[in-house]
PDB file of C-alpha atoms and ligand atoms in Angstrom:
ATOM      1  CA  MET X 455     -58.287 -26.980 -12.997  1.00 78.00           C
ATOM      2  CA  SER X 456     -59.271 -23.645 -14.577  1.00 89.00           C
ATOM      3  CA  LEU X 457     -58.656 -20.827 -12.120  1.00 95.00           C
ATOM      4  CA  PRO X 458     -59.745 -17.175 -12.161  1.00 96.00           C
ATOM      5  CA  HIS X 459     -57.166 -14.513 -12.978  1.00 95.00           C
ATOM      6  CA  PRO X 460     -54.488 -14.035 -11.522  1.00 96.00           C
ATOM      7  CA  PHE X 461     -54.319 -17.440  -9.869  1.00 98.00           C
ATOM      8  CA  ARG X 462     -52.134 -20.326 -11.047  1.00 98.00           C
ATOM      9  CA  LEU X 463     -51.602 -23.560  -9.136  1.00 98.00           C
ATOM     10  CA  GLU X 464     -48.537 -25.641  -8.276  1.00 98.00           C
ATOM     11  CA  THR X 465     -49.073 -28.853  -6.297  1.00 98.00           C
ATOM     12  CA  PHE X 466     -46.571 -30.563  -4.008  1.00 98.00           C
ATOM     13  CA  GLY X 467     -46.359 -33.764  -1.944  1.00 98.00           C
ATOM     14  CA  GLU X 468     -45.048 -33.415   1.599  1.00 98.00           C
ATOM     15  CA  VAL X 469     -43.444 -30.030   2.376  1.00 98.00           C
ATOM     16  CA  THR X 470     -42.392 -28.187   5.527  1.00 98.00           C
ATOM     17  CA  SER X 471     -45.042 -25.491   5.111  1.00 98.00           C
ATOM     18  CA  THR X 472     -46.790 -24.167   2.019  1.00 98.00           C
ATOM     19  CA  ASN X 473     -46.220 -20.668   3.466  1.00 98.00           C
ATOM     20  CA  ASP X 474     -42.436 -21.318   3.254  1.00 98.00           C
ATOM     21  CA  ILE X 475     -42.717 -22.101  -0.461  1.00 98.00           C
ATOM     22  CA  ILE X 476     -44.720 -18.956  -1.216  1.00 98.00           C
ATOM     23  CA  GLN X 477     -42.367 -16.771   0.830  1.00 98.00           C
ATOM     24  CA  ALA X 478     -39.303 -18.111  -0.974  1.00 98.00           C
ATOM     25  CA  ARG X 479     -40.956 -17.452  -4.341  1.00 98.00           C
ATOM     26  CA  ALA X 480     -42.045 -13.973  -3.242  1.00 97.00           C
ATOM     27  CA  VAL X 481     -38.437 -13.096  -2.424  1.00 97.00           C
ATOM     28  CA  ASP X 482     -37.482 -14.259  -5.946  1.00 97.00           C
ATOM     29  CA  GLY X 483     -39.961 -11.745  -7.392  1.00 97.00           C
ATOM     30  CA  GLU X 484     -42.899 -14.046  -8.215  1.00 98.00           C
ATOM     31  CA  ALA X 485     -45.991 -12.143  -9.340  1.00 97.00           C
ATOM     32  CA  GLU X 486     -49.225 -12.059  -7.356  1.00 97.00           C
ATOM     33  CA  GLY X 487     -51.488 -15.099  -7.731  1.00 98.00           C
ATOM     34  CA  LEU X 488     -49.220 -18.130  -7.272  1.00 98.00           C
ATOM     35  CA  VAL X 489     -51.148 -20.809  -5.331  1.00 98.00           C
ATOM     36  CA  VAL X 490     -49.386 -23.776  -3.766  1.00 98.00           C
ATOM     37  CA  THR X 491     -50.954 -26.868  -2.221  1.00 98.00           C
ATOM     38  CA  ALA X 492     -49.326 -29.801  -0.451  1.00 98.00           C
ATOM     39  CA  THR X 493     -50.659 -33.205   0.526  1.00 98.00           C
ATOM     40  CA  ALA X 494     -49.056 -32.903   3.993  1.00 98.00           C
ATOM     41  CA  GLN X 495     -46.802 -30.550   5.974  1.00 98.00           C
ATOM     42  CA  THR X 496     -44.034 -31.489   8.385  1.00 98.00           C
ATOM     43  CA  ALA X 497     -43.845 -28.013   9.988  1.00 98.00           C
ATOM     44  CA  GLY X 498     -47.277 -26.480   9.428  1.00 98.00           C
ATOM     45  CA  ARG X 499     -47.671 -23.331  11.486  1.00 97.00           C
ATOM     46  CA  GLY X 500     -50.637 -21.478  12.896  1.00 95.00           C
ATOM     47  CA  ARG X 501     -51.284 -18.136  14.553  1.00 90.00           C
ATOM     48  CA  ARG X 502     -49.579 -17.168  17.822  1.00 84.00           C
ATOM     49  CA  GLY X 503     -46.620 -19.476  17.084  1.00 89.00           C
ATOM     50  CA  ARG X 504     -48.780 -22.597  17.364  1.00 91.00           C
ATOM     51  CA  SER X 505     -48.117 -25.580  15.116  1.00 94.00           C
ATOM     52  CA  TRP X 506     -50.785 -26.724  12.634  1.00 96.00           C
ATOM     53  CA  SER X 507     -51.315 -30.465  12.534  1.00 95.00           C
ATOM     54  CA  SER X 508     -51.008 -31.425   8.848  1.00 97.00           C
ATOM     55  CA  PRO X 509     -51.658 -35.110   8.047  1.00 97.00           C
ATOM     56  CA  ALA X 510     -52.578 -36.139   4.484  1.00 98.00           C
ATOM     57  CA  GLY X 511     -56.283 -35.734   3.703  1.00 98.00           C
ATOM     58  CA  ASN X 512     -56.843 -32.093   4.674  1.00 98.00           C
ATOM     59  CA  LEU X 513     -56.322 -28.993   2.519  1.00 98.00           C
ATOM     60  CA  TYR X 514     -53.047 -27.107   2.969  1.00 98.00           C
ATOM     61  CA  CYS X 515     -52.767 -24.176   0.656  1.00 98.00           C
ATOM     62  CA  SER X 516     -50.959 -20.832   0.447  1.00 98.00           C
ATOM     63  CA  PHE X 517     -51.067 -18.059  -2.098  1.00 98.00           C
ATOM     64  CA  LEU X 518     -49.185 -14.888  -2.878  1.00 98.00           C
ATOM     65  CA  LEU X 519     -50.714 -11.422  -2.946  1.00 96.00           C
ATOM     66  CA  ARG X 520     -49.068  -8.052  -3.418  1.00 95.00           C
ATOM     67  CA  PRO X 521     -51.904  -5.922  -2.028  1.00 92.00           C
ATOM     68  CA  ARG X 522     -52.261  -2.198  -2.503  1.00 83.00           C
ATOM     69  CA  PRO X 523     -55.001  -1.174  -0.047  1.00 72.00           C
ATOM     70  CA  LEU X 524     -57.081   1.914  -0.729  1.00 73.00           C
ATOM     71  CA  LYS X 525     -56.110   5.014   1.269  1.00 70.00           C
ATOM     72  CA  ASN X 526     -58.641   4.519   4.057  1.00 67.00           C
ATOM     73  CA  ASP X 527     -58.361   0.768   4.187  1.00 72.00           C
ATOM     74  CA  HIS X 528     -55.956  -1.476   6.032  1.00 75.00           C
ATOM     75  CA  PRO X 529     -54.138  -4.544   4.638  1.00 74.00           C
ATOM     76  CA  GLY X 530     -55.375  -6.397   7.747  1.00 79.00           C
ATOM     77  CA  THR X 531     -58.923  -6.314   6.396  1.00 89.00           C
ATOM     78  CA  LEU X 532     -57.766  -8.803   3.768  1.00 92.00           C
ATOM     79  CA  SER X 533     -57.745 -11.518   6.409  1.00 92.00           C
ATOM     80  CA  LEU X 534     -61.481 -10.921   6.871  1.00 95.00           C
ATOM     81  CA  VAL X 535     -61.971 -11.147   3.089  1.00 97.00           C
ATOM     82  CA  VAL X 536     -60.097 -14.477   2.941  1.00 97.00           C
ATOM     83  CA  ALA X 537     -62.191 -15.938   5.787  1.00 97.00           C
ATOM     84  CA  LEU X 538     -65.433 -14.669   4.223  1.00 98.00           C
ATOM     85  CA  SER X 539     -64.518 -16.233   0.868  1.00 98.00           C
ATOM     86  CA  LEU X 540     -63.677 -19.548   2.491  1.00 98.00           C
ATOM     87  CA  ALA X 541     -66.949 -19.583   4.451  1.00 98.00           C
ATOM     88  CA  GLU X 542     -68.858 -18.777   1.245  1.00 98.00           C
ATOM     89  CA  ALA X 543     -67.067 -21.615  -0.566  1.00 98.00           C
ATOM     90  CA  ILE X 544     -67.911 -24.085   2.226  1.00 98.00           C
ATOM     91  CA  GLY X 545     -71.555 -22.988   2.259  1.00 97.00           C
ATOM     92  CA  ASP X 546     -74.363 -22.324   4.696  1.00 94.00           C
ATOM     93  CA  PRO X 547     -73.192 -23.882   7.953  1.00 96.00           C
ATOM     94  CA  ALA X 548     -69.870 -22.032   7.885  1.00 98.00           C
ATOM     95  CA  ARG X 549     -69.655 -19.097  10.284  1.00 97.00           C
ATOM     96  CA  LEU X 550     -66.928 -16.551  11.020  1.00 96.00           C
ATOM     97  CA  LYS X 551     -65.073 -15.831  14.221  1.00 93.00           C
ATOM     98  CA  TRP X 552     -63.171 -12.533  14.143  1.00 92.00           C
ATOM     99  CA  PRO X 553     -60.693 -12.031  12.734  1.00 89.00           C
ATOM    100  CA  ASN X 554     -60.350 -15.046  10.459  1.00 89.00           C
ATOM    101  CA  ASP X 555     -61.418 -18.410  11.855  1.00 94.00           C
ATOM    102  CA  VAL X 556     -64.070 -20.432  10.068  1.00 97.00           C
ATOM    103  CA  LEU X 557     -66.370 -22.411  12.362  1.00 97.00           C
ATOM    104  CA  ILE X 558     -69.118 -24.967  11.973  1.00 97.00           C
ATOM    105  CA  GLY X 559     -71.383 -25.515  14.957  1.00 96.00           C
ATOM    106  CA  GLY X 560     -69.042 -23.428  17.125  1.00 93.00           C
ATOM    107  CA  ALA X 561     -65.981 -25.585  16.339  1.00 96.00           C
ATOM    108  CA  LYS X 562     -63.032 -24.501  14.210  1.00 96.00           C
ATOM    109  CA  VAL X 563     -62.919 -26.128  10.777  1.00 98.00           C
ATOM    110  CA  ALA X 564     -60.307 -23.913   9.118  1.00 98.00           C
ATOM    111  CA  GLY X 565     -57.532 -21.523  10.054  1.00 96.00           C
ATOM    112  CA  ILE X 566     -55.865 -18.723   8.129  1.00 96.00           C
ATOM    113  CA  LEU X 567     -52.364 -17.361   8.654  1.00 96.00           C
ATOM    114  CA  LEU X 568     -51.211 -14.148   6.963  1.00 95.00           C
ATOM    115  CA  GLU X 569     -47.503 -13.372   6.820  1.00 95.00           C
ATOM    116  CA  MET X 570     -46.257 -10.067   5.370  1.00 93.00           C
ATOM    117  CA  LEU X 571     -42.721  -9.753   3.970  1.00 91.00           C
ATOM    118  CA  ASP X 572     -41.886  -6.385   2.361  1.00 90.00           C
ATOM    119  CA  ASP X 573     -44.705  -5.813  -0.154  1.00 90.00           C
ATOM    120  CA  SER X 574     -45.719  -9.478  -0.366  1.00 94.00           C
ATOM    121  CA  LEU X 575     -48.475 -11.099   1.625  1.00 95.00           C
ATOM    122  CA  THR X 576     -48.502 -14.872   2.033  1.00 97.00           C
ATOM    123  CA  VAL X 577     -51.952 -16.202   2.820  1.00 97.00           C
ATOM    124  CA  GLY X 578     -51.964 -19.723   4.251  1.00 98.00           C
ATOM    125  CA  MET X 579     -55.154 -21.718   4.734  1.00 98.00           C
ATOM    126  CA  GLY X 580     -55.656 -25.036   6.411  1.00 98.00           C
ATOM    127  CA  VAL X 581     -59.057 -26.709   6.121  1.00 98.00           C
ATOM    128  CA  ASN X 582     -59.970 -29.830   8.077  1.00 98.00           C
ATOM    129  CA  ILE X 583     -61.491 -31.875   5.278  1.00 98.00           C
ATOM    130  CA  VAL X 584     -61.405 -35.308   6.953  1.00 98.00           C
ATOM    131  CA  HIS X 585     -59.222 -34.928  10.067  1.00 97.00           C
ATOM    132  CA  ALA X 586     -59.752 -32.677  13.079  1.00 96.00           C
ATOM    133  CA  PRO X 587     -56.638 -32.512  15.263  1.00 91.00           C
ATOM    134  CA  GLY X 588     -56.836 -33.640  18.895  1.00 85.00           C
ATOM    135  CA  HIS X 589     -55.518 -31.710  21.917  1.00 84.00           C
ATOM    136  CA  THR X 590     -56.406 -28.187  20.771  1.00 87.00           C
ATOM    137  CA  PRO X 591     -57.241 -25.433  23.262  1.00 82.00           C
ATOM    138  CA  TYR X 592     -60.548 -24.867  21.391  1.00 88.00           C
ATOM    139  CA  PRO X 593     -63.216 -27.164  19.869  1.00 93.00           C
ATOM    140  CA  VAL X 594     -62.413 -28.426  16.359  1.00 96.00           C
ATOM    141  CA  THR X 595     -64.274 -30.277  13.657  1.00 97.00           C
ATOM    142  CA  SER X 596     -63.880 -31.361  10.034  1.00 98.00           C
ATOM    143  CA  LEU X 597     -66.114 -31.060   6.980  1.00 98.00           C
ATOM    144  CA  ALA X 598     -66.501 -34.863   6.971  1.00 98.00           C
ATOM    145  CA  ALA X 599     -67.603 -34.897  10.627  1.00 97.00           C
ATOM    146  CA  GLU X 600     -70.228 -32.273   9.745  1.00 97.00           C
ATOM    147  CA  GLY X 601     -71.537 -34.420   6.878  1.00 97.00           C
ATOM    148  CA  ILE X 602     -69.997 -32.209   4.169  1.00 97.00           C
ATOM    149  CA  ASP X 603     -68.402 -34.319   1.462  1.00 97.00           C
ATOM    150  CA  ARG X 604     -65.939 -32.075  -0.377  1.00 97.00           C
ATOM    151  CA  ARG X 605     -62.635 -32.884  -2.031  1.00 97.00           C
ATOM    152  CA  CYS X 606     -59.626 -30.637  -1.425  1.00 97.00           C
ATOM    153  CA  ASP X 607     -59.333 -29.598  -5.088  1.00 97.00           C
ATOM    154  CA  ALA X 608     -63.058 -28.845  -5.434  1.00 97.00           C
ATOM    155  CA  LEU X 609     -63.047 -26.688  -2.293  1.00 98.00           C
ATOM    156  CA  LEU X 610     -59.927 -24.846  -3.445  1.00 98.00           C
ATOM    157  CA  ALA X 611     -61.494 -24.064  -6.842  1.00 97.00           C
ATOM    158  CA  GLN X 612     -64.690 -22.788  -5.169  1.00 98.00           C
ATOM    159  CA  PHE X 613     -62.649 -20.722  -2.725  1.00 98.00           C
ATOM    160  CA  LEU X 614     -60.566 -19.109  -5.481  1.00 98.00           C
ATOM    161  CA  ASP X 615     -63.732 -18.200  -7.429  1.00 98.00           C
ATOM    162  CA  CYS X 616     -65.232 -16.508  -4.351  1.00 98.00           C
ATOM    163  CA  PHE X 617     -61.951 -14.884  -3.350  1.00 98.00           C
ATOM    164  CA  ALA X 618     -61.157 -13.539  -6.846  1.00 98.00           C
ATOM    165  CA  ARG X 619     -64.519 -11.709  -6.866  1.00 97.00           C
ATOM    166  CA  ASN X 620     -64.195 -10.462  -3.281  1.00 97.00           C
ATOM    167  CA  TYR X 621     -60.568  -9.381  -3.787  1.00 96.00           C
ATOM    168  CA  ALA X 622     -61.591  -7.392  -6.866  1.00 95.00           C
ATOM    169  CA  SER X 623     -64.266  -5.615  -4.747  1.00 94.00           C
ATOM    170  CA  TRP X 624     -61.736  -4.995  -1.980  1.00 93.00           C
ATOM    171  CA  ASN X 625     -59.257  -3.539  -4.486  1.00 92.00           C
ATOM    172  CA  ARG X 626     -61.912  -1.304  -6.062  1.00 92.00           C
ATOM    173  CA  GLU X 627     -63.940  -0.202  -3.040  1.00 91.00           C
ATOM    174  CA  GLY X 628     -62.293  -1.473   0.132  1.00 90.00           C
ATOM    175  CA  PHE X 629     -63.589  -3.743   2.898  1.00 91.00           C
ATOM    176  CA  SER X 630     -66.680  -1.620   3.627  1.00 90.00           C
ATOM    177  CA  VAL X 631     -68.599  -3.151   0.677  1.00 93.00           C
ATOM    178  CA  LEU X 632     -68.019  -6.681   2.016  1.00 95.00           C
ATOM    179  CA  ARG X 633     -68.725  -5.902   5.644  1.00 93.00           C
ATOM    180  CA  ASP X 634     -72.455  -6.784   5.598  1.00 94.00           C
ATOM    181  CA  ARG X 635     -71.756 -10.217   4.138  1.00 96.00           C
ATOM    182  CA  TRP X 636     -69.109 -10.788   6.808  1.00 95.00           C
ATOM    183  CA  LEU X 637     -71.596  -9.749   9.498  1.00 93.00           C
ATOM    184  CA  ASP X 638     -74.266 -12.123   8.141  1.00 94.00           C
ATOM    185  CA  ARG X 639     -71.965 -14.991   9.076  1.00 96.00           C
ATOM    186  CA  ALA X 640     -70.424 -13.531  12.238  1.00 94.00           C
ATOM    187  CA  GLU X 641     -70.516 -15.458  15.512  1.00 92.00           C
ATOM    188  CA  GLY X 642     -70.608 -13.802  18.888  1.00 87.00           C
ATOM    189  CA  ILE X 643     -71.902 -10.311  18.118  1.00 89.00           C
ATOM    190  CA  GLY X 644     -73.907  -9.083  21.106  1.00 89.00           C
ATOM    191  CA  SER X 645     -72.465 -11.671  23.454  1.00 89.00           C
ATOM    192  CA  THR X 646     -69.843 -11.396  26.169  1.00 89.00           C
ATOM    193  CA  VAL X 647     -66.402 -12.322  24.908  1.00 87.00           C
ATOM    194  CA  ARG X 648     -62.814 -12.232  26.065  1.00 89.00           C
ATOM    195  CA  LEU X 649     -60.251 -10.717  23.731  1.00 88.00           C
ATOM    196  CA  ARG X 650     -56.563 -11.447  24.011  1.00 87.00           C
ATOM    197  CA  HIS X 651     -54.677  -8.349  22.854  1.00 84.00           C
ATOM    198  CA  GLY X 652     -50.922  -8.674  23.358  1.00 83.00           C
ATOM    199  CA  GLU X 653     -50.473 -10.111  26.834  1.00 83.00           C
ATOM    200  CA  ARG X 654     -53.761  -8.715  28.186  1.00 86.00           C
ATOM    201  CA  ILE X 655     -57.243 -10.199  28.184  1.00 89.00           C
ATOM    202  CA  HIS X 656     -60.187  -7.816  27.911  1.00 87.00           C
ATOM    203  CA  GLU X 657     -63.710  -8.929  28.686  1.00 90.00           C
ATOM    204  CA  GLY X 658     -66.848  -7.230  27.463  1.00 91.00           C
ATOM    205  CA  ARG X 659     -69.753  -7.275  25.046  1.00 92.00           C
ATOM    206  CA  PHE X 660     -68.792  -7.707  21.381  1.00 90.00           C
ATOM    207  CA  LEU X 661     -70.721  -4.804  19.860  1.00 89.00           C
ATOM    208  CA  ALA X 662     -69.823  -4.486  16.199  1.00 87.00           C
ATOM    209  CA  LEU X 663     -67.387  -4.819  13.327  1.00 90.00           C
ATOM    210  CA  SER X 664     -66.378  -1.478  11.805  1.00 87.00           C
ATOM    211  CA  ALA X 665     -65.851  -0.746   8.135  1.00 84.00           C
ATOM    212  CA  ASP X 666     -62.095  -0.790   8.776  1.00 85.00           C
ATOM    213  CA  GLY X 667     -62.293  -4.372  10.086  1.00 88.00           C
ATOM    214  CA  SER X 668     -61.753  -3.535  13.753  1.00 89.00           C
ATOM    215  CA  ILE X 669     -64.188  -4.626  16.481  1.00 90.00           C
ATOM    216  CA  SER X 670     -65.705  -2.698  19.352  1.00 90.00           C
ATOM    217  CA  ILE X 671     -66.062  -4.177  22.818  1.00 91.00           C
ATOM    218  CA  GLU X 672     -68.045  -2.552  25.596  1.00 92.00           C
ATOM    219  CA  HIS X 673     -67.009  -2.941  29.216  1.00 87.00           C
ATOM    220  CA  GLU X 674     -68.701  -1.087  32.089  1.00 87.00           C
ATOM    221  CA  GLY X 675     -70.051   1.589  29.742  1.00 89.00           C
ATOM    222  CA  ARG X 676     -66.713   2.170  27.972  1.00 90.00           C
ATOM    223  CA  ILE X 677     -66.336   1.216  24.328  1.00 93.00           C
ATOM    224  CA  GLU X 678     -62.885   0.169  23.107  1.00 89.00           C
ATOM    225  CA  GLN X 679     -61.893  -0.480  19.510  1.00 90.00           C
ATOM    226  CA  TYR X 680     -59.460  -3.308  18.615  1.00 89.00           C
ATOM    227  CA  SER X 681     -57.900  -3.963  15.224  1.00 85.00           C
ATOM    228  CA  ALA X 682     -55.941  -7.042  16.316  1.00 83.00           C
ATOM    229  CA  GLY X 683     -56.239  -9.814  18.852  1.00 84.00           C
ATOM    230  CA  GLU X 684     -57.880 -13.151  19.375  1.00 84.00           C
ATOM    231  CA  LEU X 685     -61.383 -13.782  20.648  1.00 86.00           C
ATOM    232  CA  LEU X 686     -61.658 -16.418  23.347  1.00 82.00           C
ATOM    233  CA  TRP X 687     -65.134 -17.569  24.109  1.00 66.00           C
ATOM    234  CA  HIS X 688     -64.756 -21.092  25.338  1.00 56.00           C
ATOM    235  CA  LYS X 689     -63.666 -21.674  28.915  1.00 52.00           C
ATOM    236  CA  THR X 690     -60.917 -23.913  27.500  1.00 48.00           C
ATOM    237  CA  ASP X 691     -59.584 -21.266  25.062  1.00 56.00           C
ATOM    238  CA  ALA X 692     -56.034 -20.335  25.939  1.00 52.00           C
TER     239      ALA X 692
HETATM  240  C1  LIG Q1314     -54.478 -20.734  12.605  1.00 84.45           C
HETATM  241  O1  LIG Q1314     -53.724 -20.840  13.577  1.00 84.45           O
HETATM  242  O2  LIG Q1314     -55.693 -20.700  12.743  1.00 84.45           O
HETATM  243  C2  LIG Q1314     -53.905 -20.608  11.211  1.00 84.45           C
HETATM  244  C3  LIG Q1314     -53.564 -21.936  10.619  1.00 84.45           C
HETATM  245  C4  LIG Q1314     -53.007 -21.838   9.204  1.00 84.45           C
HETATM  246  C5  LIG Q1314     -52.564 -23.188   8.676  1.00 84.45           C
HETATM  247  C6  LIG Q1314     -52.203 -23.141   7.219  1.00 84.45           C
HETATM  248  S1  LIG Q1314     -51.996 -24.742   6.520  1.00 84.45           S
HETATM  249  C7  LIG Q1314     -51.338 -24.037   5.065  1.00 84.45           C
HETATM  250  C8  LIG Q1314     -50.423 -22.919   5.506  1.00 84.45           C
HETATM  251  N1  LIG Q1314     -49.116 -23.423   5.819  1.00 84.45           N
HETATM  252  C9  LIG Q1314     -48.819 -23.288   7.114  1.00 84.45           C
HETATM  253  O3  LIG Q1314     -47.747 -23.642   7.656  1.00 84.45           O
HETATM  254  N2  LIG Q1314     -49.832 -22.689   7.761  1.00 84.45           N
HETATM  255  C10 LIG Q1314     -50.925 -22.384   6.863  1.00 84.45           C
END
């Protein structure tokens, strides 16, 4: 597979977590751009300490970045850039749920987990290619269930092409130049949402995404800005 600079691929069979492999290599001084995939994971992890169901057939991939954000930008905006690139690689039906879930028809089809260790950022992506896990606190789907026939390696190559371009823009000009494309795919803007921020849940109208990647939520005439948290908009979301 020919990959855009600086990406290079190593493939594995069953592993604990592709994020573990990237983190170990980062500690050993590996340069930015190593990409690792596995056919299955025995200890796949998701956000908020959840586990990530990882049977063979779906895409499990992690890659190493050593980001140097521009002065006014925030490394957290990279998670929006990863999600945007993945949605662009999947194509039209893919939508974005702040900060970095990819949805089709309101159901989650992919998740992204960023883990920072010193100056290294491990980006882990799980995409439901053929399996959607059961028993999740939110609706889930797979590309196959949505009638999208895509192999793991083809999707990864398309993603890396999109991400390499978007990452170059982010490095040169920051997130603000990608914001409109993120907004074109955003779900929930203008609607009432609940946001879990730490242990608290805030409810209000999701107004906008700022150039620094944070969102504004209006409640009883007061506008609050949040740069982290999790949007909950299904009654079952927990
Ligand atoms: C989420 O909770 O939405 C994030 C899920 C991230 C899962 C991927 S699968 C590849 C990589 N390895 C892991 O252990 N987690 C990420």
